[in-house]
Structures are given as C-alpha cells and as structure tokens.
Amino acid sequence: MRPWYKNLDWVSILLWVALVGIGLTAIYSATHGPAREFLLESVQQNFNRQLQWFGISAAVLGIILLLPARFIVKAAPVAYVVCLGLLGAALAFGREVNGAKSWLYIGPVGLQVAEIAKVGTVLAVTALLSRKEARRGSVPYLVGAALLILIPAVLVVMQNDTGTGLVFLALIPIMMFWSGAVPLPWMALAGGAAAAVYLVIVSPAYAAIFVGLATVGMLLWTRSKAMSALMLVGVGAIAIAAWFGLFRVLEPHQVDRLVAFDDPEAFRYGAGFHVIQAKAAIGSGGLFGKGFTNGTQTQLAYIPENSTDFIYCVIGEEFGFLGSMAVLLVFAFLLIRMAGLGVQAGFALPRLFIAGMTGIFLVHILINVGMTIGLMPVIGIPLPFISYGGSALLANTAMLAIALNLHAKRDQFAVYS
C-alpha cells in the first residue's frame, strides 16, 4: 500500500495557495492605496490580519492532513453538536456586525460561527448519507440528512445572515444528488424551483410562465398520477415558500436589494448603489486594468466592502478582464480538480464530502461574482479564499484539508461502501 502522502493532491494545495495569494494582493490594494489615510484604522489592518489568518489556516491544513481519516469521520457527530452550540451561543451572546448577529468574540479574536458550522454540517451529512441504507433511498435517513442541514440553516437565518442560510439550503439538493438516493425527477424539480425563485426576482411574469411550462413538462414526463400530484403540491409549496421568504422572512433592506436587482438605476442612491459602483469599477478596468493600487473606484472607496464581499471589483478594475478571467480559471481548475478527486475516490464517504465542499464553493463563487456584475442580487457572501475574513478562510481551508485527507486515505473507507 502506498504511503498516504504520495496520494495527496499537491496540485489542489498549490491552487489554494494561488487563490489566497490573489486575495492578499487584492486586500493590500484595497487597504494600502493612495487613500489609505482616509480609511478606518480597523480597515487599514485587514491585510495584516488576513496574513495572520493565512498562517493559522496553513497550520490547520497541515494538522488535518496528518489526522487519521477514520478519526475525522468518527468525530463528525461531536463536530456537528459543537457547531450547533456555537450557533446558539452566537444567537444568544454574539456581537452584531453589519446587521448579522453571528460573531463570537474570545478576547480580541472574533469568529463568524456560521462559517465554521459549514464544516461540521457537511461532515455530519456526509457520515449519514454514506451509509448503505441512505444510498438505497431510505426515507428516514434522507429526512435526517435534510434536518441536519435545516437546523443550522434556521439558526443562521435567525442571526439575520440570510446569505449564509441560503448556502446551507443549497447543500440539500447537492448532497442528495451525489448520494444517488434521490430520483432524477425530484432533482429536476429542485433545480426548477431555484430557477423559479430567481425569475420571481427578475420578473414575476416570466416566473409564472416558467412554473407553468415546467409543471406541464414534469406531468408529461412522469406519467404517474401519484407523482404528478406530489409535484403539483411541491410547486404550490415552493411558490408559497418563495412569497413567504421574500416578504415575511427577509429584512426590509434585503427586500430593497432584491427589488433594486431588477432596476438598480431606479435605486441608484439607495439599494442599487452597490451594483452600479461594482459594474462601473469592473467595466472601467478594460482588458488589462488600471494597475495595482491605481483603481479609482477602489481607492476612492466608491465600492462598499471592497476587501470583503466586493473584492472581485478590485481585481476587475486593477487587473482588467484578463485578471478577472484568470481568477475564475483558477477557481475552475480547483473545482474540476476536486470533482475529479471525488470520482476517483470510488467510495461514498470521501465522494460525498468532496461534493458538499465543492458545492459550497461553487454557490459562493456564483453568487459573489454574479452580484458584482449585476447577474445576482446583492446577498453578501464572501469569495472563497480571496475575500477578507479569517473565519471564512479558516473554514474553507479546513474543508479542503478534510477533502484531501479523505481522498488520500480513501482505502480506509471500503467498509462504508
């Protein structure tokens, strides 16, 4: 048997280093440019703090890679319970930052516990869905997996962090699909539901047409009265849930962002300001960009949260279209690489964890980049490994390390398959 470190995917680690390096470069530019003296002192320290978190994350990566893979799996229930405890503690005792009460402070160090909870949730759901009963479509196992995701999702939404709550919810169709336990029609229904919600934001008329056509198509496809009835109920439930979510769960400023997404110019001095400035920054970068620390929109602080949620604008303005595409290519290489490792793993447990992790990264990338170029509403979630934020960097690195560990030591999981 080959030593585990010879099975380790060093290419993925190099891609991780590249993404963190890109992030540090963009954060430095956003906080050390000509207008640095006008920034808050806490913002000026973002680069130094992110550099420290990079060192901590690198140490965590090394430690996780050295752990026995079976130990990681056995620790899943404990990790999940700890994560729920942290979410509950943040809800009760946490500090509110940017409207979300999702931060716990230990002295001067703050942790965004919702980011940490993603790791424990993916690990716990993986451990459950990798069991043979779950992969055979056992309803109790599938319901249990959904509840494992819904509980932290609800706690996160209660903290007023709706964007991260949506990321948790996205795990349900992703992990159910890769477990092989959910029939394709139901996955198609989930995808259609997501498209319908998106169209509700863009144009209710288009959403109604889409839902009608999708319903007719599903009815013709299944040719089963029972399945057809369930799907009709499902479509109705989704429509009600979308309405309830948009107008009863979301805060007023979040509803304003969704409305402004359809016509940002009509809200240019309010909810549409972020999108207009983001598109102006990226568009002004041209093909090659304005140069490092030379972005006018960035340096004059026209872009809100330019080292966190809107960091992609900094890259687009200062490094141009080529720089922006280079970042997306590095992400694409990492996601494709991880998907390949999941397929190569063979066994259900490493494959499912890699699928969950890759799904989280993909959702973050699509939403973050999409909102900066006006294709998605402004939700407010970071770009993995690039946006400033120690908790997100630590959590994403931990997930990557677990995925690489489970793949490198995949032979230990024959008993689960």
Short mmCIF file of C-alpha atoms in Angstrom, two decimals:
data_model
loop_
_atom_site.label_atom_id
_atom_site.label_comp_id
_atom_site.label_asym_id
_atom_site.label_seq_id
_atom_site.Cartn_x
_atom_site.Cartn_y
_atom_site.Cartn_z
CA MET A 1 0.00 0.00 0.00
CA ARG A 2 1.34 3.43 -0.97
CA PRO A 3 2.03 5.96 1.82
CA TRP A 4 -0.88 8.39 2.09
CA TYR A 5 1.25 11.45 1.31
CA LYS A 6 2.01 10.02 -2.12
CA ASN A 7 -1.73 10.02 -2.79
CA LEU A 8 -2.06 13.63 -1.63
CA ASP A 9 -3.16 16.01 -4.38
CA TRP A 10 -0.48 18.68 -4.27
CA VAL A 11 -1.99 20.48 -7.26
CA SER A 12 -5.06 21.39 -5.18
CA ILE A 13 -2.80 22.74 -2.43
CA LEU A 14 -0.94 24.89 -4.98
CA LEU A 15 -4.26 26.21 -6.30
CA TRP A 16 -5.27 27.04 -2.71
CA VAL A 17 -2.02 28.99 -2.23
CA ALA A 18 -2.62 30.81 -5.53
CA LEU A 19 -6.14 31.88 -4.53
CA VAL A 20 -5.06 33.05 -1.09
CA GLY A 21 -2.19 34.96 -2.72
CA ILE A 22 -4.60 36.66 -5.11
CA GLY A 23 -6.81 37.56 -2.17
CA LEU A 24 -3.93 39.03 -0.17
CA THR A 25 -2.87 41.10 -3.18
CA ALA A 26 -6.38 42.50 -3.65
CA ILE A 27 -6.82 43.17 0.08
CA TYR A 28 -3.49 45.00 0.18
CA SER A 29 -4.55 47.19 -2.74
CA ALA A 30 -7.92 47.94 -1.16
CA THR A 31 -6.35 48.99 2.15
CA HIS A 32 -2.87 50.35 1.26
CA GLY A 33 -3.56 52.59 -1.74
CA PRO A 34 -3.27 56.39 -2.00
CA ALA A 35 -6.46 56.89 0.04
CA ARG A 36 -5.29 54.70 2.94
CA GLU A 37 -5.24 57.62 5.39
CA PHE A 38 -8.98 58.13 4.90
CA LEU A 39 -9.86 54.54 5.85
CA LEU A 40 -10.86 53.45 9.32
CA GLU A 41 -7.90 52.21 11.33
CA SER A 42 -9.52 48.78 11.70
CA VAL A 43 -9.88 48.51 7.90
CA GLN A 44 -6.24 49.52 7.39
CA GLN A 45 -5.22 46.41 9.35
CA ASN A 46 -7.21 43.99 7.16
CA PHE A 47 -4.15 42.88 5.19
CA ASN A 48 -2.05 42.16 8.29
CA ARG A 49 -4.89 40.25 9.95
CA GLN A 50 -5.57 38.22 6.81
CA LEU A 51 -1.88 37.35 6.60
CA GLN A 52 -2.05 36.06 10.17
CA TRP A 53 -5.16 34.02 9.38
CA PHE A 54 -3.36 32.57 6.38
CA GLY A 55 -0.62 31.31 8.70
CA ILE A 56 -3.21 29.84 11.09
CA SER A 57 -5.10 28.23 8.20
CA ALA A 58 -1.90 26.72 6.81
CA ALA A 59 -1.17 25.19 10.22
CA VAL A 60 -4.73 23.80 10.41
CA LEU A 61 -4.33 22.36 6.91
CA GLY A 62 -1.18 20.52 7.97
CA ILE A 63 -2.73 19.20 11.18
CA ILE A 64 -5.86 17.90 9.45
CA LEU A 65 -3.81 16.17 6.77
CA LEU A 66 -1.92 14.28 9.49
CA LEU A 67 -5.08 13.07 11.26
CA PRO A 68 -6.31 9.51 10.64
CA ALA A 69 -9.21 9.66 8.19
CA ARG A 70 -11.33 7.33 10.33
CA PHE A 71 -10.87 9.70 13.29
CA ILE A 72 -12.27 12.60 11.24
CA VAL A 73 -15.37 10.59 10.34
CA LYS A 74 -15.94 9.38 13.91
CA ALA A 75 -15.64 12.97 15.13
CA ALA A 76 -18.45 14.13 12.81
CA PRO A 77 -21.31 13.92 15.39
CA VAL A 78 -19.25 15.77 18.00
CA ALA A 79 -18.21 18.42 15.48
CA TYR A 80 -21.84 18.93 14.44
CA VAL A 81 -23.08 19.32 18.03
CA VAL A 82 -20.26 21.78 18.78
CA CYS A 83 -21.21 23.79 15.69
CA LEU A 84 -24.86 23.94 16.79
CA GLY A 85 -23.70 25.06 20.22
CA LEU A 86 -21.62 27.84 18.67
CA LEU A 87 -24.57 28.97 16.53
CA GLY A 88 -26.83 29.03 19.58
CA ALA A 89 -24.23 30.91 21.60
CA ALA A 90 -23.86 33.49 18.83
CA LEU A 91 -27.62 33.95 18.73
CA ALA A 92 -27.74 34.48 22.49
CA PHE A 93 -24.46 36.25 23.25
CA GLY A 94 -22.97 37.17 19.88
CA ARG A 95 -21.96 40.60 18.68
CA GLU A 96 -23.82 42.18 15.77
CA VAL A 97 -21.62 43.07 12.78
CA ASN A 98 -23.13 44.57 9.62
CA GLY A 99 -26.60 43.65 10.80
CA ALA A 100 -25.85 39.97 11.43
CA LYS A 101 -25.55 38.63 14.97
CA SER A 102 -23.23 35.80 14.00
CA TRP A 103 -19.97 36.72 15.72
CA LEU A 104 -18.50 35.30 18.91
CA TYR A 105 -15.53 37.07 20.45
CA ILE A 106 -12.82 35.43 22.52
CA GLY A 107 -10.88 38.44 23.73
CA PRO A 108 -9.88 40.42 20.63
CA VAL A 109 -10.44 37.48 18.27
CA GLY A 110 -13.81 37.28 16.54
CA LEU A 111 -15.20 34.16 14.88
CA GLN A 112 -18.08 34.13 12.42
CA VAL A 113 -19.52 30.86 13.64
CA ALA A 114 -21.79 30.36 10.62
CA GLU A 115 -18.67 29.78 8.52
CA ILE A 116 -17.28 27.25 10.99
CA ALA A 117 -20.67 25.50 11.12
CA LYS A 118 -20.46 24.66 7.40
CA VAL A 119 -17.58 22.29 8.11
CA GLY A 120 -19.39 20.36 10.83
CA THR A 121 -22.62 20.24 8.82
CA VAL A 122 -21.04 18.85 5.65
CA LEU A 123 -19.11 16.30 7.70
CA ALA A 124 -22.21 15.13 9.60
CA VAL A 125 -24.39 14.89 6.48
CA THR A 126 -21.61 13.00 4.70
CA ALA A 127 -21.34 10.47 7.52
CA LEU A 128 -25.11 9.86 7.39
CA LEU A 129 -25.63 9.74 3.62
CA SER A 130 -22.63 7.46 3.08
CA ARG A 131 -24.43 4.64 4.89
CA LYS A 132 -25.82 1.92 2.66
CA GLU A 133 -29.38 2.47 3.88
CA ALA A 134 -29.28 6.12 2.84
CA ARG A 135 -27.89 5.32 -0.61
CA ARG A 136 -30.72 2.83 -1.09
CA GLY A 137 -33.21 5.65 -0.62
CA SER A 138 -34.26 5.00 2.97
CA VAL A 139 -36.68 7.84 3.80
CA PRO A 140 -35.68 8.21 7.50
CA TYR A 141 -32.03 8.64 6.50
CA LEU A 142 -32.87 11.21 3.81
CA VAL A 143 -35.16 13.15 6.16
CA GLY A 144 -32.45 13.01 8.81
CA ALA A 145 -29.88 14.40 6.38
CA ALA A 146 -32.23 17.24 5.42
CA LEU A 147 -32.80 18.06 9.10
CA LEU A 148 -29.06 18.10 9.75
CA ILE A 149 -28.86 20.90 7.19
CA LEU A 150 -32.09 22.71 8.06
CA ILE A 151 -31.33 23.12 11.77
CA PRO A 152 -28.13 25.19 11.31
CA ALA A 153 -29.73 26.98 8.33
CA VAL A 154 -32.60 28.18 10.54
CA LEU A 155 -30.20 29.26 13.30
CA VAL A 156 -28.14 31.21 10.77
CA VAL A 157 -31.22 32.94 9.32
CA MET A 158 -32.30 33.83 12.87
CA GLN A 159 -28.94 35.60 13.20
CA ASN A 160 -30.01 37.73 10.20
CA ASP A 161 -27.37 36.17 7.95
CA THR A 162 -29.69 35.21 5.11
CA GLY A 163 -26.93 34.77 2.52
CA THR A 164 -25.14 32.09 4.51
CA GLY A 165 -28.50 30.47 5.28
CA LEU A 166 -29.11 30.10 1.53
CA VAL A 167 -25.72 28.40 1.17
CA PHE A 168 -26.75 25.85 3.79
CA LEU A 169 -30.04 25.18 1.99
CA ALA A 170 -28.18 24.64 -1.29
CA LEU A 171 -26.48 21.66 0.36
CA ILE A 172 -29.74 19.67 0.38
CA PRO A 173 -30.08 19.09 -3.39
CA ILE A 174 -26.31 18.91 -3.90
CA MET A 175 -25.65 16.17 -1.37
CA MET A 176 -28.89 14.30 -2.06
CA PHE A 177 -27.97 14.11 -5.74
CA TRP A 178 -24.44 12.87 -5.16
CA SER A 179 -25.65 10.29 -2.67
CA GLY A 180 -27.60 8.67 -5.53
CA ALA A 181 -30.61 8.23 -3.26
CA VAL A 182 -32.93 10.81 -4.81
CA PRO A 183 -34.56 10.14 -8.22
CA LEU A 184 -33.71 12.47 -11.09
CA PRO A 185 -37.26 13.94 -11.37
CA TRP A 186 -37.03 15.26 -7.84
CA MET A 187 -33.63 16.80 -8.54
CA ALA A 188 -35.08 18.40 -11.67
CA LEU A 189 -37.89 19.79 -9.52
CA ALA A 190 -35.36 21.27 -7.10
CA GLY A 191 -33.46 22.88 -9.97
CA GLY A 192 -36.68 24.22 -11.42
CA ALA A 193 -37.66 25.64 -8.04
CA ALA A 194 -34.36 27.52 -7.81
CA ALA A 195 -34.87 28.89 -11.33
CA ALA A 196 -38.44 29.93 -10.45
CA VAL A 197 -37.29 31.83 -7.36
CA TYR A 198 -34.63 33.59 -9.45
CA LEU A 199 -37.25 34.56 -12.03
CA VAL A 200 -39.59 35.81 -9.29
CA ILE A 201 -36.90 38.37 -8.50
CA VAL A 202 -36.26 39.28 -12.15
CA SER A 203 -39.84 39.20 -13.44
CA PRO A 204 -42.91 37.58 -11.81
CA ALA A 205 -44.48 37.18 -15.26
CA TYR A 206 -41.53 35.14 -16.51
CA ALA A 207 -41.64 33.11 -13.29
CA ALA A 208 -45.32 32.27 -13.81
CA ILE A 209 -44.68 31.17 -17.41
CA PHE A 210 -41.68 29.08 -16.36
CA VAL A 211 -43.52 27.36 -13.50
CA GLY A 212 -46.46 26.59 -15.78
CA LEU A 213 -44.29 25.09 -18.52
CA ALA A 214 -42.16 23.18 -16.01
CA THR A 215 -45.24 21.73 -14.32
CA VAL A 216 -46.70 20.55 -17.64
CA GLY A 217 -43.36 19.06 -18.61
CA MET A 218 -42.99 17.18 -15.35
CA LEU A 219 -46.54 15.86 -15.57
CA LEU A 220 -45.93 14.54 -19.08
CA TRP A 221 -42.56 13.10 -18.10
CA THR A 222 -43.62 11.14 -15.02
CA ARG A 223 -46.90 9.67 -16.37
CA SER A 224 -47.76 8.74 -12.79
CA LYS A 225 -50.81 10.20 -11.10
CA ALA A 226 -49.30 9.90 -7.65
CA MET A 227 -46.03 11.50 -8.71
CA SER A 228 -47.90 14.19 -10.64
CA ALA A 229 -49.98 15.06 -7.59
CA LEU A 230 -46.89 15.26 -5.41
CA MET A 231 -45.17 17.52 -7.92
CA LEU A 232 -48.18 19.84 -8.14
CA VAL A 233 -48.21 20.08 -4.35
CA GLY A 234 -44.46 20.69 -4.45
CA VAL A 235 -44.77 23.51 -6.97
CA GLY A 236 -47.51 25.14 -4.90
CA ALA A 237 -45.47 24.80 -1.71
CA ILE A 238 -42.44 26.32 -3.41
CA ALA A 239 -44.48 29.29 -4.65
CA ILE A 240 -45.88 29.91 -1.16
CA ALA A 241 -42.44 29.48 0.43
CA ALA A 242 -40.87 31.91 -2.06
CA TRP A 243 -43.53 34.54 -1.32
CA PHE A 244 -43.22 33.99 2.43
CA GLY A 245 -39.43 34.12 2.26
CA LEU A 246 -39.32 37.29 0.18
CA PHE A 247 -41.85 39.31 2.13
CA ARG A 248 -42.04 37.80 5.61
CA VAL A 249 -38.55 36.49 6.49
CA LEU A 250 -36.24 38.99 4.78
CA GLU A 251 -35.47 42.31 6.40
CA PRO A 252 -36.65 45.50 4.62
CA HIS A 253 -33.14 46.32 3.36
CA GLN A 254 -32.83 42.80 1.94
CA VAL A 255 -36.14 43.15 0.09
CA ASP A 256 -34.92 46.51 -1.25
CA ARG A 257 -31.82 44.80 -2.64
CA LEU A 258 -33.94 42.22 -4.43
CA VAL A 259 -36.19 44.91 -5.90
CA ALA A 260 -33.16 47.00 -6.90
CA PHE A 261 -31.66 43.99 -8.67
CA ASP A 262 -34.32 44.31 -11.37
CA ASP A 263 -33.65 48.03 -11.93
CA PRO A 264 -30.62 49.34 -10.00
CA GLU A 265 -30.76 52.75 -11.71
CA ALA A 266 -34.12 53.43 -10.09
CA PHE A 267 -32.43 52.99 -6.69
CA ARG A 268 -29.02 54.47 -7.55
CA TYR A 269 -28.82 56.40 -4.26
CA GLY A 270 -30.06 53.50 -2.16
CA ALA A 271 -30.14 49.75 -2.61
CA GLY A 272 -28.87 49.94 -6.20
CA PHE A 273 -25.72 51.88 -5.29
CA HIS A 274 -23.62 48.77 -4.68
CA VAL A 275 -24.41 47.21 -8.05
CA ILE A 276 -23.90 50.43 -10.03
CA GLN A 277 -20.50 51.12 -8.47
CA ALA A 278 -19.41 47.49 -8.80
CA LYS A 279 -20.26 47.38 -12.51
CA ALA A 280 -18.58 50.76 -13.04
CA ALA A 281 -15.39 49.51 -11.40
CA ILE A 282 -15.21 46.28 -13.37
CA GLY A 283 -16.14 47.99 -16.64
CA SER A 284 -13.55 50.73 -16.19
CA GLY A 285 -10.79 48.14 -15.83
CA GLY A 286 -10.91 47.33 -19.53
CA LEU A 287 -8.78 44.50 -20.85
CA PHE A 288 -5.60 44.96 -18.81
CA GLY A 289 -6.78 47.02 -15.82
CA LYS A 290 -5.57 50.28 -14.33
CA GLY A 291 -2.69 48.73 -12.43
CA PHE A 292 -2.00 47.67 -8.87
CA THR A 293 -3.37 50.24 -6.34
CA ASN A 294 -4.43 52.51 -9.23
CA GLY A 295 -8.14 51.72 -9.35
CA THR A 296 -10.07 54.96 -8.91
CA GLN A 297 -13.33 53.34 -7.77
CA THR A 298 -11.37 51.16 -5.35
CA GLN A 299 -9.01 53.77 -3.95
CA LEU A 300 -11.67 56.48 -3.59
CA ALA A 301 -13.86 54.00 -1.70
CA TYR A 302 -16.79 54.17 -4.10
CA ILE A 303 -17.06 50.38 -3.82
CA PRO A 304 -18.59 49.38 -0.47
CA GLU A 305 -16.93 46.46 1.34
CA ASN A 306 -14.19 46.38 -1.29
CA SER A 307 -11.98 43.98 0.66
CA THR A 308 -14.78 41.56 1.54
CA ASP A 309 -17.98 40.99 -0.45
CA PHE A 310 -16.96 43.18 -3.42
CA ILE A 311 -13.29 42.24 -3.65
CA TYR A 312 -13.83 40.88 -7.17
CA CYS A 313 -14.41 44.50 -8.25
CA VAL A 314 -10.90 45.40 -7.07
CA ILE A 315 -9.46 42.62 -9.22
CA GLY A 316 -11.58 43.62 -12.21
CA GLU A 317 -10.70 47.30 -12.02
CA GLU A 318 -6.98 46.99 -11.35
CA PHE A 319 -6.17 43.84 -13.35
CA GLY A 320 -8.84 44.09 -16.03
CA PHE A 321 -10.78 41.46 -17.88
CA LEU A 322 -7.71 39.24 -18.17
CA GLY A 323 -7.09 39.34 -14.42
CA SER A 324 -10.75 38.66 -13.65
CA MET A 325 -10.82 35.70 -16.01
CA ALA A 326 -7.55 34.38 -14.57
CA VAL A 327 -9.17 34.25 -11.12
CA LEU A 328 -12.19 32.40 -12.49
CA LEU A 329 -9.89 29.95 -14.28
CA VAL A 330 -8.03 29.17 -11.05
CA PHE A 331 -11.38 28.55 -9.35
CA ALA A 332 -12.47 26.38 -12.28
CA PHE A 333 -9.26 24.34 -12.08
CA LEU A 334 -9.77 23.80 -8.34
CA LEU A 335 -13.44 22.80 -8.66
CA ILE A 336 -12.77 20.48 -11.60
CA ARG A 337 -9.80 19.01 -9.76
CA MET A 338 -11.89 18.36 -6.65
CA ALA A 339 -14.73 16.86 -8.70
CA GLY A 340 -12.20 14.53 -10.30
CA LEU A 341 -10.87 13.51 -6.88
CA GLY A 342 -14.42 12.77 -5.77
CA VAL A 343 -14.99 10.46 -8.73
CA GLN A 344 -11.55 8.91 -8.29
CA ALA A 345 -12.17 8.25 -4.59
CA GLY A 346 -14.59 5.48 -5.51
CA PHE A 347 -16.04 5.15 -2.02
CA ALA A 348 -19.16 7.02 -0.97
CA LEU A 349 -17.81 8.82 2.09
CA PRO A 350 -14.95 10.83 0.54
CA ARG A 351 -17.01 11.37 -2.62
CA LEU A 352 -19.92 12.88 -0.68
CA PHE A 353 -17.76 15.18 1.42
CA ILE A 354 -15.93 16.45 -1.66
CA ALA A 355 -19.29 17.02 -3.38
CA GLY A 356 -20.62 19.03 -0.43
CA MET A 357 -17.48 21.13 -0.16
CA THR A 358 -17.29 21.75 -3.91
CA GLY A 359 -20.98 22.68 -3.93
CA ILE A 360 -20.44 25.28 -1.20
CA PHE A 361 -17.50 26.80 -3.07
CA LEU A 362 -19.48 26.88 -6.33
CA VAL A 363 -22.51 28.57 -4.73
CA HIS A 364 -20.25 31.19 -3.14
CA ILE A 365 -18.46 31.89 -6.42
CA LEU A 366 -21.64 32.11 -8.49
CA ILE A 367 -23.40 34.45 -6.06
CA ASN A 368 -20.38 36.63 -5.25
CA VAL A 369 -19.21 37.14 -8.83
CA GLY A 370 -22.81 37.29 -10.07
CA MET A 371 -23.76 40.13 -7.73
CA THR A 372 -20.70 42.19 -8.68
CA ILE A 373 -21.61 42.09 -12.38
CA GLY A 374 -25.35 42.53 -11.85
CA LEU A 375 -26.48 38.98 -12.57
CA MET A 376 -27.44 38.19 -8.97
CA PRO A 377 -28.98 40.24 -6.15
CA VAL A 378 -26.60 41.65 -3.55
CA ILE A 379 -26.71 38.97 -0.88
CA GLY A 380 -23.39 39.49 0.85
CA ILE A 381 -21.31 36.33 0.94
CA PRO A 382 -17.52 36.20 0.51
CA LEU A 383 -15.46 34.90 -2.39
CA PRO A 384 -13.72 31.73 -1.10
CA PHE A 385 -10.05 32.16 -0.15
CA ILE A 386 -9.98 35.68 -1.64
CA SER A 387 -12.30 37.91 0.39
CA TYR A 388 -11.05 39.28 3.68
CA GLY A 389 -12.29 37.25 6.63
CA GLY A 390 -10.36 34.93 8.89
CA SER A 391 -13.29 32.71 9.81
CA ALA A 392 -14.19 32.04 6.18
CA LEU A 393 -10.56 31.39 5.21
CA LEU A 394 -10.10 29.03 8.15
CA ALA A 395 -13.35 27.13 7.50
CA ASN A 396 -12.79 26.80 3.75
CA THR A 397 -9.21 25.66 4.29
CA ALA A 398 -10.37 23.10 6.86
CA MET A 399 -12.92 21.72 4.38
CA LEU A 400 -10.28 21.50 1.67
CA ALA A 401 -7.89 19.75 4.07
CA ILE A 402 -10.55 17.22 5.11
CA ALA A 403 -11.38 16.53 1.46
CA LEU A 404 -7.71 15.96 0.60
CA ASN A 405 -7.26 13.76 3.69
CA LEU A 406 -10.28 11.58 2.88
CA HIS A 407 -9.15 11.21 -0.72
CA ALA A 408 -5.52 10.41 0.11
CA LYS A 409 -6.60 7.81 2.71
CA ARG A 410 -9.66 6.59 0.80
CA ASP A 411 -8.75 2.93 1.13
CA GLN A 412 -9.83 3.11 4.77
CA PHE A 413 -13.46 3.55 3.70
CA ALA A 414 -14.08 0.29 1.88
CA VAL A 415 -16.09 -0.79 4.92
CA TYR A 416 -18.60 2.03 4.31
CA SER A 417 -19.29 1.07 0.69
#
